[in-house]
Amino acid sequence: MKQTSTILSTCIALLFMVSCAAPRPMGKTASKSNNPEFLDGISLGGGSNNVKLTQKKQVYKPVRLGTIDELETSDDRSESIAEISKRLKQNQSLYSFIEEWYGVPYRFGGTSKSGIDCSAFVRQLYGDVYNKGLLRTSIEQFSTALYLRRDELKEGDLVFFKIHGRRISHVGVYLYEGKFVHASVSQGVVISDLADAYWTKYYAGGGRISG
């Protein structure tokens, strides 16, 4: 009887061990893809300078400057098509590049028209328009640029921002009269104004790439 009880206890213990799933390790889980999707409510660590961003999904719709009445920006003034068209005649390569890329969505780590981040956009612009190679991140671009005061900025200079703490975390390309083009997290490639409260608050200075 005692032997039967021992065997029964052993069987119950074995059944219990088999039926219990191994506990999942605490901490990070493996990513399903190396290319994250940008959906509402998903926060990603990283960006041009490892900044934590929340990105909403965007769809790239090619925009021809002559087909819209104005360029709408996030918390920035609108820029008239007449002014852009005038600049297009003065600097064909720069403004045709902006026209081609305008509206491309922001994407963390992105480097193409399916999605691009701020420093990659600036690097692409400098390569296509000025035939100059830039480093990948906004911090690296800042470190290699000659610092400029705001009143020293000229078309093609870089403008830097400290949006997340004390480190440079955003970059754009200065155009004229306070306007600059950049890859905005909320609206993608867009033209904004340094005079607006948001950009004034985080503005860190300008930079010029020599050579």
mmCIF file of C-alpha atoms in Angstrom:
data_model
loop_
_atom_site.group_PDB
_atom_site.id
_atom_site.type_symbol
_atom_site.label_atom_id
_atom_site.label_comp_id
_atom_site.label_asym_id
_atom_site.label_seq_id
_atom_site.Cartn_x
_atom_site.Cartn_y
_atom_site.Cartn_z
ATOM 1 C CA MET A 1 0.000 0.000 0.000
ATOM 2 C CA LYS A 2 2.828 2.304 0.931
ATOM 3 C CA GLN A 3 4.630 1.434 -2.313
ATOM 4 C CA THR A 4 1.477 2.212 -4.328
ATOM 5 C CA SER A 5 1.172 5.599 -2.606
ATOM 6 C CA THR A 6 4.785 6.418 -3.434
ATOM 7 C CA ILE A 7 4.307 5.512 -7.106
ATOM 8 C CA LEU A 8 1.137 7.612 -7.259
ATOM 9 C CA SER A 9 2.907 10.622 -5.737
ATOM 10 C CA THR A 10 5.748 10.282 -8.224
ATOM 11 C CA CYS A 11 3.310 10.168 -11.180
ATOM 12 C CA ILE A 12 1.478 13.278 -9.975
ATOM 13 C CA ALA A 13 4.774 15.139 -9.637
ATOM 14 C CA LEU A 14 5.833 14.139 -13.154
ATOM 15 C CA LEU A 15 2.496 15.232 -14.614
ATOM 16 C CA PHE A 16 2.818 18.583 -12.869
ATOM 17 C CA MET A 17 6.317 19.143 -14.247
ATOM 18 C CA VAL A 18 5.269 18.287 -17.807
ATOM 19 C CA SER A 19 2.187 20.490 -17.761
ATOM 20 C CA CYS A 20 4.007 23.667 -16.536
ATOM 21 C CA ALA A 21 5.468 25.874 -19.216
ATOM 22 C CA ALA A 22 8.929 27.231 -18.596
ATOM 23 C CA PRO A 23 8.719 30.777 -17.210
ATOM 24 C CA ARG A 24 9.496 33.550 -19.735
ATOM 25 C CA PRO A 25 12.659 35.475 -18.972
ATOM 26 C CA MET A 26 12.083 38.989 -17.685
ATOM 27 C CA GLY A 27 13.285 41.893 -19.788
ATOM 28 C CA LYS A 28 13.383 42.608 -23.515
ATOM 29 C CA THR A 29 11.735 40.289 -25.997
ATOM 30 C CA ALA A 30 13.138 39.588 -29.410
ATOM 31 C CA SER A 31 12.022 41.938 -32.141
ATOM 32 C CA LYS A 32 10.037 40.413 -34.986
ATOM 33 C CA SER A 33 11.704 42.662 -37.520
ATOM 34 C CA ASN A 34 14.716 44.887 -37.909
ATOM 35 C CA ASN A 35 12.489 47.431 -39.632
ATOM 36 C CA PRO A 36 9.983 48.784 -37.101
ATOM 37 C CA GLU A 37 6.547 49.874 -38.252
ATOM 38 C CA PHE A 38 5.395 53.288 -37.194
ATOM 39 C CA LEU A 39 1.904 52.982 -35.805
ATOM 40 C CA ASP A 40 -0.079 55.101 -33.387
ATOM 41 C CA GLY A 41 1.106 54.739 -29.833
ATOM 42 C CA ILE A 42 4.344 52.884 -30.491
ATOM 43 C CA SER A 43 7.390 54.439 -28.832
ATOM 44 C CA LEU A 44 10.781 53.603 -30.233
ATOM 45 C CA GLY A 45 14.145 54.152 -28.660
ATOM 46 C CA GLY A 46 16.536 55.677 -31.127
ATOM 47 C CA GLY A 47 16.345 58.225 -33.889
ATOM 48 C CA SER A 48 19.228 60.167 -35.306
ATOM 49 C CA ASN A 49 20.736 60.366 -31.835
ATOM 50 C CA ASN A 50 19.071 57.605 -29.863
ATOM 51 C CA VAL A 51 16.168 59.812 -28.827
ATOM 52 C CA LYS A 52 12.915 58.189 -27.764
ATOM 53 C CA LEU A 53 10.208 59.199 -30.202
ATOM 54 C CA THR A 54 6.554 58.377 -30.716
ATOM 55 C CA GLN A 55 5.749 58.236 -34.401
ATOM 56 C CA LYS A 56 2.383 58.045 -36.111
ATOM 57 C CA LYS A 57 2.083 56.133 -39.360
ATOM 58 C CA GLN A 58 2.345 58.365 -42.418
ATOM 59 C CA VAL A 59 1.839 57.731 -46.102
ATOM 60 C CA TYR A 60 3.988 59.470 -48.683
ATOM 61 C CA LYS A 61 1.985 61.327 -51.282
ATOM 62 C CA PRO A 62 4.140 63.070 -53.880
ATOM 63 C CA VAL A 63 3.476 66.809 -53.880
ATOM 64 C CA ARG A 64 4.157 69.133 -56.765
ATOM 65 C CA LEU A 65 4.546 72.698 -55.573
ATOM 66 C CA GLY A 66 2.431 74.034 -58.399
ATOM 67 C CA THR A 67 -0.582 71.938 -57.390
ATOM 68 C CA ILE A 68 -1.128 73.217 -53.842
ATOM 69 C CA ASP A 69 -1.913 76.688 -52.561
ATOM 70 C CA GLU A 70 0.453 76.702 -49.622
ATOM 71 C CA LEU A 71 2.838 74.574 -47.608
ATOM 72 C CA GLU A 72 1.261 73.780 -44.263
ATOM 73 C CA THR A 73 3.636 73.104 -41.402
ATOM 74 C CA SER A 74 3.240 71.799 -37.861
ATOM 75 C CA ASP A 75 3.131 74.811 -35.512
ATOM 76 C CA ASP A 76 4.807 76.904 -38.183
ATOM 77 C CA ARG A 77 3.673 79.593 -40.601
ATOM 78 C CA SER A 78 2.586 78.610 -44.083
ATOM 79 C CA GLU A 79 4.866 79.457 -46.972
ATOM 80 C CA SER A 80 3.304 80.655 -50.227
ATOM 81 C CA ILE A 81 3.900 78.753 -53.449
ATOM 82 C CA ALA A 82 4.708 82.016 -55.181
ATOM 83 C CA GLU A 83 7.731 82.493 -52.914
ATOM 84 C CA ILE A 84 8.903 78.914 -53.344
ATOM 85 C CA SER A 85 8.481 79.175 -57.101
ATOM 86 C CA LYS A 86 10.639 82.301 -57.116
ATOM 87 C CA ARG A 87 13.342 80.531 -55.138
ATOM 88 C CA LEU A 88 13.064 77.553 -57.485
ATOM 89 C CA LYS A 89 14.136 79.811 -60.342
ATOM 90 C CA GLN A 90 17.049 81.176 -58.325
ATOM 91 C CA ASN A 91 18.339 77.807 -57.111
ATOM 92 C CA GLN A 92 16.982 75.024 -59.274
ATOM 93 C CA SER A 93 18.913 72.172 -57.681
ATOM 94 C CA LEU A 94 17.989 72.988 -54.068
ATOM 95 C CA TYR A 95 14.308 73.754 -54.534
ATOM 96 C CA SER A 96 13.669 70.992 -57.020
ATOM 97 C CA PHE A 97 15.141 68.634 -54.424
ATOM 98 C CA ILE A 98 12.759 70.056 -51.794
ATOM 99 C CA GLU A 99 9.853 69.722 -54.212
ATOM 100 C CA GLU A 100 10.789 66.093 -54.886
ATOM 101 C CA TRP A 101 11.058 65.164 -51.205
ATOM 102 C CA TYR A 102 8.328 67.360 -49.754
ATOM 103 C CA GLY A 103 5.832 65.267 -47.785
ATOM 104 C CA VAL A 104 8.023 62.174 -47.406
ATOM 105 C CA PRO A 105 7.125 60.778 -43.950
ATOM 106 C CA TYR A 106 9.500 60.705 -41.036
ATOM 107 C CA ARG A 107 10.828 57.285 -40.178
ATOM 108 C CA PHE A 108 13.268 56.452 -37.428
ATOM 109 C CA GLY A 109 16.485 55.338 -39.086
ATOM 110 C CA GLY A 110 14.924 55.760 -42.535
ATOM 111 C CA THR A 111 16.972 56.812 -45.545
ATOM 112 C CA SER A 112 14.514 56.634 -48.456
ATOM 113 C CA LYS A 113 11.237 58.047 -49.742
ATOM 114 C CA SER A 114 9.354 55.394 -47.834
ATOM 115 C CA GLY A 115 10.515 57.207 -44.706
ATOM 116 C CA ILE A 116 13.510 59.282 -43.621
ATOM 117 C CA ASP A 117 14.802 60.854 -40.428
ATOM 118 C CA CYS A 118 16.141 64.383 -40.003
ATOM 119 C CA SER A 119 19.869 63.753 -40.298
ATOM 120 C CA ALA A 120 19.475 61.330 -43.201
ATOM 121 C CA PHE A 121 17.382 63.925 -45.047
ATOM 122 C CA VAL A 122 20.051 66.584 -44.522
ATOM 123 C CA ARG A 123 22.760 64.174 -45.646
ATOM 124 C CA GLN A 124 20.739 63.284 -48.764
ATOM 125 C CA LEU A 125 20.189 66.959 -49.567
ATOM 126 C CA TYR A 126 23.874 67.809 -49.197
ATOM 127 C CA GLY A 127 24.889 64.881 -51.357
ATOM 128 C CA ASP A 128 22.398 65.602 -54.152
ATOM 129 C CA VAL A 129 22.482 69.399 -54.137
ATOM 130 C CA TYR A 130 25.987 70.331 -52.958
ATOM 131 C CA ASN A 131 27.872 67.117 -53.731
ATOM 132 C CA LYS A 132 29.140 66.999 -50.156
ATOM 133 C CA GLY A 133 29.224 64.014 -47.843
ATOM 134 C CA LEU A 134 27.966 64.415 -44.277
ATOM 135 C CA LEU A 135 28.180 62.141 -41.277
ATOM 136 C CA ARG A 136 25.045 60.198 -40.364
ATOM 137 C CA THR A 137 23.717 61.704 -37.136
ATOM 138 C CA SER A 138 22.785 65.249 -36.200
ATOM 139 C CA ILE A 139 25.315 65.213 -33.338
ATOM 140 C CA GLU A 140 28.093 64.235 -35.743
ATOM 141 C CA GLN A 141 26.948 66.869 -38.228
ATOM 142 C CA PHE A 142 26.969 69.481 -35.465
ATOM 143 C CA SER A 143 30.461 68.482 -34.361
ATOM 144 C CA THR A 144 31.904 68.973 -37.858
ATOM 145 C CA ALA A 145 30.164 72.286 -38.653
ATOM 146 C CA LEU A 146 31.416 75.810 -38.068
ATOM 147 C CA TYR A 147 29.093 77.388 -35.486
ATOM 148 C CA LEU A 148 27.022 80.342 -36.694
ATOM 149 C CA ARG A 149 24.830 82.902 -34.997
ATOM 150 C CA ARG A 150 21.324 83.149 -36.303
ATOM 151 C CA ASP A 151 22.031 86.447 -38.079
ATOM 152 C CA GLU A 152 24.906 84.767 -39.936
ATOM 153 C CA LEU A 153 22.805 82.027 -41.518
ATOM 154 C CA LYS A 154 22.748 81.723 -45.289
ATOM 155 C CA GLU A 155 20.924 79.407 -47.656
ATOM 156 C CA GLY A 156 22.256 75.876 -47.284
ATOM 157 C CA ASP A 157 23.576 76.259 -43.741
ATOM 158 C CA LEU A 158 22.491 73.771 -41.088
ATOM 159 C CA VAL A 159 20.235 74.586 -38.155
ATOM 160 C CA PHE A 160 20.364 72.488 -34.992
ATOM 161 C CA PHE A 161 17.947 71.913 -32.132
ATOM 162 C CA LYS A 162 18.059 70.412 -28.638
ATOM 163 C CA ILE A 163 14.544 69.039 -28.311
ATOM 164 C CA HIS A 164 15.347 66.182 -25.941
ATOM 165 C CA GLY A 165 17.660 67.388 -23.207
ATOM 166 C CA ARG A 166 21.062 68.942 -23.677
ATOM 167 C CA ARG A 167 22.165 66.975 -26.710
ATOM 168 C CA ILE A 168 21.596 67.946 -30.325
ATOM 169 C CA SER A 169 18.603 65.890 -31.451
ATOM 170 C CA HIS A 170 17.304 67.551 -34.622
ATOM 171 C CA VAL A 171 18.735 69.200 -37.732
ATOM 172 C CA GLY A 172 17.464 71.006 -40.794
ATOM 173 C CA VAL A 173 18.734 73.109 -43.699
ATOM 174 C CA TYR A 174 18.303 76.871 -43.646
ATOM 175 C CA LEU A 175 16.608 78.469 -46.651
ATOM 176 C CA TYR A 176 15.836 82.191 -46.255
ATOM 177 C CA GLU A 177 14.161 84.710 -43.937
ATOM 178 C CA GLY A 178 14.035 82.270 -41.039
ATOM 179 C CA LYS A 179 12.655 79.383 -43.082
ATOM 180 C CA PHE A 180 14.262 75.951 -43.015
ATOM 181 C CA VAL A 181 13.480 72.543 -44.482
ATOM 182 C CA HIS A 182 13.669 69.397 -42.369
ATOM 183 C CA ALA A 183 12.175 65.969 -41.731
ATOM 184 C CA SER A 184 9.608 66.626 -39.021
ATOM 185 C CA VAL A 185 8.493 63.741 -36.811
ATOM 186 C CA SER A 186 4.836 64.775 -37.093
ATOM 187 C CA GLN A 187 4.628 65.803 -40.758
ATOM 188 C CA GLY A 188 7.653 64.457 -42.547
ATOM 189 C CA VAL A 189 9.670 66.669 -44.880
ATOM 190 C CA VAL A 190 8.311 70.170 -44.491
ATOM 191 C CA ILE A 191 9.297 73.836 -44.381
ATOM 192 C CA SER A 192 9.166 75.537 -40.977
ATOM 193 C CA ASP A 193 10.033 78.917 -39.477
ATOM 194 C CA LEU A 194 12.689 79.558 -36.836
ATOM 195 C CA ALA A 195 10.601 82.442 -35.495
ATOM 196 C CA ASP A 196 7.826 80.178 -34.292
ATOM 197 C CA ALA A 197 7.701 79.572 -30.562
ATOM 198 C CA TYR A 198 8.421 75.855 -30.705
ATOM 199 C CA TRP A 199 11.563 76.138 -32.813
ATOM 200 C CA THR A 200 12.757 79.244 -30.971
ATOM 201 C CA LYS A 201 12.531 77.332 -27.691
ATOM 202 C CA TYR A 202 14.750 74.469 -28.861
ATOM 203 C CA TYR A 203 17.049 76.253 -31.297
ATOM 204 C CA ALA A 204 20.707 75.477 -30.560
ATOM 205 C CA GLY A 205 22.471 77.388 -33.346
ATOM 206 C CA GLY A 206 23.509 77.200 -36.941
ATOM 207 C CA GLY A 207 26.396 75.443 -38.631
ATOM 208 C CA ARG A 208 28.264 75.693 -41.909
ATOM 209 C CA ILE A 209 30.027 72.813 -43.618
ATOM 210 C CA SER A 210 33.270 73.945 -45.190
ATOM 211 C CA GLY A 211 34.935 72.438 -48.206
#
